[in-house]
Short mmCIF file of C-alpha atoms and ligand atoms in Angstrom, two decimals:
data_model
loop_
_atom_site.label_atom_id
_atom_site.label_comp_id
_atom_site.label_asym_id
_atom_site.label_seq_id
_atom_site.Cartn_x
_atom_site.Cartn_y
_atom_site.Cartn_z
CA UNK A 1 -37.68 52.69 21.99
CA UNK A 2 -35.77 53.08 25.33
CA UNK A 3 -35.02 56.54 26.42
CA UNK A 4 -31.80 57.41 28.09
CA UNK A 5 -30.25 60.73 29.15
CA UNK A 6 -26.40 60.81 28.18
CA UNK A 7 -24.51 62.64 31.09
CA UNK A 8 -22.07 64.58 29.01
CA UNK A 9 -21.27 68.17 28.02
CA UNK A 10 -18.85 66.86 25.27
CA UNK A 11 -20.50 67.53 21.91
CA UNK A 12 -17.97 64.95 20.23
CA UNK A 13 -19.02 62.17 22.59
CA UNK A 14 -22.57 63.10 22.02
CA UNK A 15 -22.23 62.77 18.29
CA UNK A 16 -20.11 59.44 18.46
CA UNK A 17 -22.67 57.75 20.89
CA UNK A 18 -25.85 59.10 19.04
CA UNK A 19 -24.44 57.47 15.87
CA UNK A 20 -23.85 54.10 17.68
CA UNK A 21 -27.30 54.06 19.32
CA UNK A 22 -29.19 55.37 16.21
CA UNK A 23 -32.56 53.31 15.82
CA UNK A 24 -31.68 51.38 19.02
CA UNK A 25 -31.93 53.82 22.05
CA UNK A 26 -33.32 57.34 22.04
CA UNK A 27 -30.64 59.60 23.58
CA UNK A 28 -31.80 62.72 25.50
CA UNK A 29 -28.95 65.29 25.83
CA UNK A 30 -28.37 67.30 28.96
CA UNK A 31 -29.93 70.34 27.26
CA UNK A 32 -33.06 68.40 26.31
CA UNK A 33 -33.42 67.18 29.84
CA UNK A 34 -33.25 70.71 31.08
CA UNK A 35 -29.88 70.21 32.90
CA UNK A 36 -27.14 72.56 32.75
CA UNK A 37 -23.86 73.08 34.76
CA UNK A 38 -20.57 71.27 35.00
CA UNK A 39 -20.78 67.60 36.04
CA UNK A 40 -18.29 66.75 38.67
CA UNK A 41 -15.65 64.12 38.06
CA UNK A 42 -13.35 63.90 41.06
CA UNK A 43 -12.99 60.17 41.57
CA UNK A 44 -9.70 58.41 40.99
CA UNK A 45 -10.94 55.60 38.83
CA UNK A 46 -12.85 55.63 35.61
CA UNK A 47 -15.61 53.56 37.14
CA UNK A 48 -15.84 56.12 39.89
CA UNK A 49 -16.16 59.01 37.55
CA UNK A 50 -18.56 57.38 35.32
CA UNK A 51 -20.78 56.55 38.29
CA UNK A 52 -20.38 60.18 39.64
CA UNK A 53 -21.45 61.75 36.16
CA UNK A 54 -24.35 59.37 35.91
CA UNK A 55 -25.49 59.90 39.58
CA UNK A 56 -25.40 63.65 38.98
CA UNK A 57 -28.23 63.22 36.25
CA UNK A 58 -30.11 60.42 38.22
CA UNK A 59 -30.34 62.73 41.41
CA UNK A 60 -31.82 65.58 39.47
CA UNK A 61 -34.23 63.66 37.18
CA UNK A 62 -34.83 60.20 38.40
CA UNK A 63 -34.58 59.04 34.94
CA UNK A 64 -32.56 56.31 33.47
CA UNK A 65 -29.38 57.61 32.22
CA UNK A 66 -25.61 56.82 31.44
CA UNK A 67 -22.15 58.44 31.52
CA UNK A 68 -19.01 57.50 30.21
CA UNK A 69 -15.38 58.08 31.45
CA UNK A 70 -12.22 57.63 29.21
CA UNK A 71 -8.58 57.47 29.87
CA UNK A 72 -5.61 57.24 27.69
CA UNK A 73 -3.02 54.85 29.40
CA UNK A 74 0.59 55.20 28.16
CA UNK A 75 3.07 52.28 28.95
CA UNK A 76 6.16 54.41 28.96
CA UNK A 77 4.47 56.94 31.39
CA UNK A 78 3.43 54.25 33.87
CA UNK A 79 -0.25 54.49 32.61
CA UNK A 80 -0.54 58.18 32.76
CA UNK A 81 -2.42 60.28 32.08
CA UNK A 82 -5.08 57.62 32.70
CA UNK A 83 -8.04 58.69 34.79
CA UNK A 84 -6.48 62.28 34.73
CA UNK A 85 -6.61 62.47 30.96
CA UNK A 86 -9.01 65.46 30.85
CA UNK A 87 -6.94 67.58 33.26
CA UNK A 88 -3.36 66.39 32.24
CA UNK A 89 -2.06 69.87 31.42
CA UNK A 90 -3.96 71.35 34.41
CA UNK A 91 -7.40 72.47 35.46
CA UNK A 92 -9.44 74.01 32.58
CA UNK A 93 -6.79 73.21 29.92
CA UNK A 94 -7.75 72.68 26.28
CA UNK A 95 -7.46 69.40 24.24
CA UNK A 96 -4.39 71.04 22.55
CA UNK A 97 -2.61 71.71 25.91
CA UNK A 98 -3.08 68.14 26.81
CA UNK A 99 -1.65 66.96 23.47
CA UNK A 100 1.33 69.22 23.75
CA UNK A 101 2.17 68.02 27.19
CA UNK A 102 1.98 64.41 26.21
CA UNK A 103 4.08 64.87 23.18
CA UNK A 104 6.50 66.64 25.33
CA UNK A 105 6.70 63.88 27.79
CA UNK A 106 7.00 61.27 25.15
CA UNK A 107 9.98 63.02 23.56
CA UNK A 108 12.77 60.38 22.96
CA UNK A 109 10.77 57.54 24.25
CA UNK A 110 11.00 54.39 21.98
CA UNK A 111 8.08 52.57 23.76
CA UNK A 112 4.96 54.40 22.31
CA UNK A 113 2.55 51.70 23.38
CA UNK A 114 -0.82 53.08 24.70
CA UNK A 115 -4.50 52.27 25.23
CA UNK A 116 -7.76 54.06 25.34
CA UNK A 117 -10.21 52.65 28.10
CA UNK A 118 -13.69 53.55 28.49
CA UNK A 119 -16.04 52.78 31.29
CA UNK A 120 -19.86 53.43 30.85
CA UNK A 121 -21.91 53.58 33.98
CA UNK A 122 -25.72 52.96 33.16
CA UNK A 123 -28.14 53.78 35.96
CA UNK A 124 -31.45 51.91 35.48
CA UNK A 125 -33.99 52.20 38.16
CA UNK A 126 -31.48 53.67 40.51
CA UNK A 127 -29.12 50.76 40.08
CA UNK A 128 -25.67 51.31 38.49
CA UNK A 129 -24.17 48.88 35.89
CA UNK A 130 -20.82 48.98 34.12
CA UNK A 131 -19.52 48.22 30.58
CA UNK A 132 -16.02 48.60 29.32
CA UNK A 133 -14.19 48.95 26.14
CA UNK A 134 -10.49 49.24 25.35
CA UNK A 135 -8.33 49.83 22.09
CA UNK A 136 -4.55 49.45 21.89
CA UNK A 137 -2.28 51.47 19.78
CA UNK A 138 0.54 53.82 19.89
CA UNK A 139 1.33 57.46 20.51
CA UNK A 140 2.55 59.29 17.29
CA UNK A 141 5.36 61.90 17.44
CA UNK A 142 3.14 64.65 15.98
CA UNK A 143 -0.47 65.48 15.17
CA UNK A 144 -2.11 63.80 12.07
CA UNK A 145 -5.74 64.43 10.91
CA UNK A 146 -8.34 67.00 11.76
CA UNK A 147 -11.40 64.73 12.92
CA UNK A 148 -12.32 63.44 16.23
CA UNK A 149 -11.30 65.27 19.39
CA UNK A 150 -8.99 65.04 22.40
CA UNK A 151 -5.98 62.84 21.83
CA UNK A 152 -7.22 61.57 18.47
CA UNK A 153 -4.55 63.21 16.30
CA UNK A 154 -1.75 61.51 18.12
CA UNK A 155 -3.41 58.03 18.76
CA UNK A 156 -2.93 55.37 16.01
CA UNK A 157 -4.93 52.01 16.75
CA UNK A 158 -3.27 48.76 16.17
CA UNK A 159 -3.61 47.31 12.71
CA UNK A 160 -4.26 50.81 11.17
CA UNK A 161 -1.89 53.17 9.55
CA UNK A 162 -3.72 56.32 10.36
CA UNK A 163 -4.70 58.28 13.43
CA UNK A 164 -8.23 58.26 14.98
CA UNK A 165 -8.43 61.93 13.75
CA UNK A 166 -7.77 60.72 10.07
CA UNK A 167 -10.63 58.25 10.12
CA UNK A 168 -14.36 58.72 9.33
CA UNK A 169 -16.37 58.62 12.42
CA UNK A 170 -17.97 55.29 11.28
CA UNK A 171 -14.55 53.62 11.37
CA UNK A 172 -13.41 55.04 14.63
CA UNK A 173 -16.73 53.90 16.26
CA UNK A 174 -16.46 50.40 15.07
CA UNK A 175 -12.97 49.91 16.76
CA UNK A 176 -12.73 52.45 19.61
CA UNK A 177 -12.81 52.07 23.31
CA UNK A 178 -16.20 54.07 23.36
CA UNK A 179 -17.56 52.01 20.46
CA UNK A 180 -16.80 48.72 22.10
CA UNK A 181 -18.40 49.88 25.47
CA UNK A 182 -21.39 51.10 23.73
CA UNK A 183 -21.83 47.77 21.92
CA UNK A 184 -22.03 46.00 25.34
CA UNK A 185 -24.47 48.57 26.52
CA UNK A 186 -26.65 48.04 23.57
CA UNK A 187 -26.50 44.10 23.83
CA UNK A 188 -27.39 44.39 27.50
CA UNK A 189 -30.41 46.61 26.45
CA UNK A 190 -31.56 44.41 23.76
CA UNK A 191 -35.26 43.76 24.85
CA UNK A 192 -34.96 40.14 23.58
CA UNK A 193 -32.22 39.41 26.27
CA UNK A 194 -33.36 42.00 28.79
CA UNK A 195 -37.05 42.71 28.85
CA UNK A 196 -37.64 46.34 30.16
CA UNK A 197 -39.48 46.20 33.63
CA UNK A 198 -42.97 47.28 33.61
P1 IMP B 201 -13.45 62.25 29.92
O1 IMP B 201 -14.02 60.92 29.78
O2 IMP B 201 -14.34 63.30 29.23
O3 IMP B 201 -13.00 62.54 31.30
O4 IMP B 201 -12.13 62.19 28.98
C1 IMP B 201 -10.84 62.37 29.45
C2 IMP B 201 -9.94 63.03 28.44
O5 IMP B 201 -9.71 61.98 27.36
C3 IMP B 201 -10.54 64.22 27.74
O6 IMP B 201 -9.47 65.21 27.66
C4 IMP B 201 -10.89 63.72 26.43
O7 IMP B 201 -10.59 64.78 25.49
C5 IMP B 201 -9.99 62.52 26.17
N1 IMP B 201 -10.82 61.49 25.39
C6 IMP B 201 -11.90 60.95 25.80
N2 IMP B 201 -12.40 60.26 24.78
C7 IMP B 201 -11.42 60.30 23.64
C8 IMP B 201 -11.54 59.89 22.40
O8 IMP B 201 -12.32 59.06 21.90
N3 IMP B 201 -10.38 60.31 21.70
C9 IMP B 201 -9.55 61.09 22.16
N4 IMP B 201 -9.48 61.62 23.24
C10 IMP B 201 -10.50 61.33 24.06
#
């Protein structure tokens, strides 16, 4: 089975992606790869951040690896927080701080349309390649559910009547931005379509 290092310190992302890649790709965490420290993400695009995170691992290990970067794009806020979703309420803020700030900024807004977008950067033999996934939905007026992470309690995907935080992980993974991007990664890695290089 192919082995890839996943460049994330986010245990929720690791759990989601591990479930999606189960039996298809063996994921190595940063800890298992002997890497520690904060991975920089200072670019101003999702693609740039995904590349920066994957490159951080590639430069230290020379092993095939991937990273994801995700943004929540809210129509009424002109696409914010977007690429700045992690630091929306300031440097070193918590998931809760970010949710509070978004709920505050959305007070009184009737247009609640939003989308999560994920870009995955795979570095294979030193070459980057990108995969993207997007899910549309709306921002709720308060938190619902205890599952998931980040903005999950206030995001309800289209065609569902519950927030991401109220769904079992398997359901979120089937429809989510990250799930869709990982599906494309899996398709690309399918040895029938893309034989590994010797
Ligand atoms: P990053 O990809 O780790 O930079 O994520 C940016 C921000 O979006 C972080 O604050 C995450 O909590 C949030 N985020 C990323 N993925 C998800 C998700 O699947 N659901 C909810 N929030 C997310």
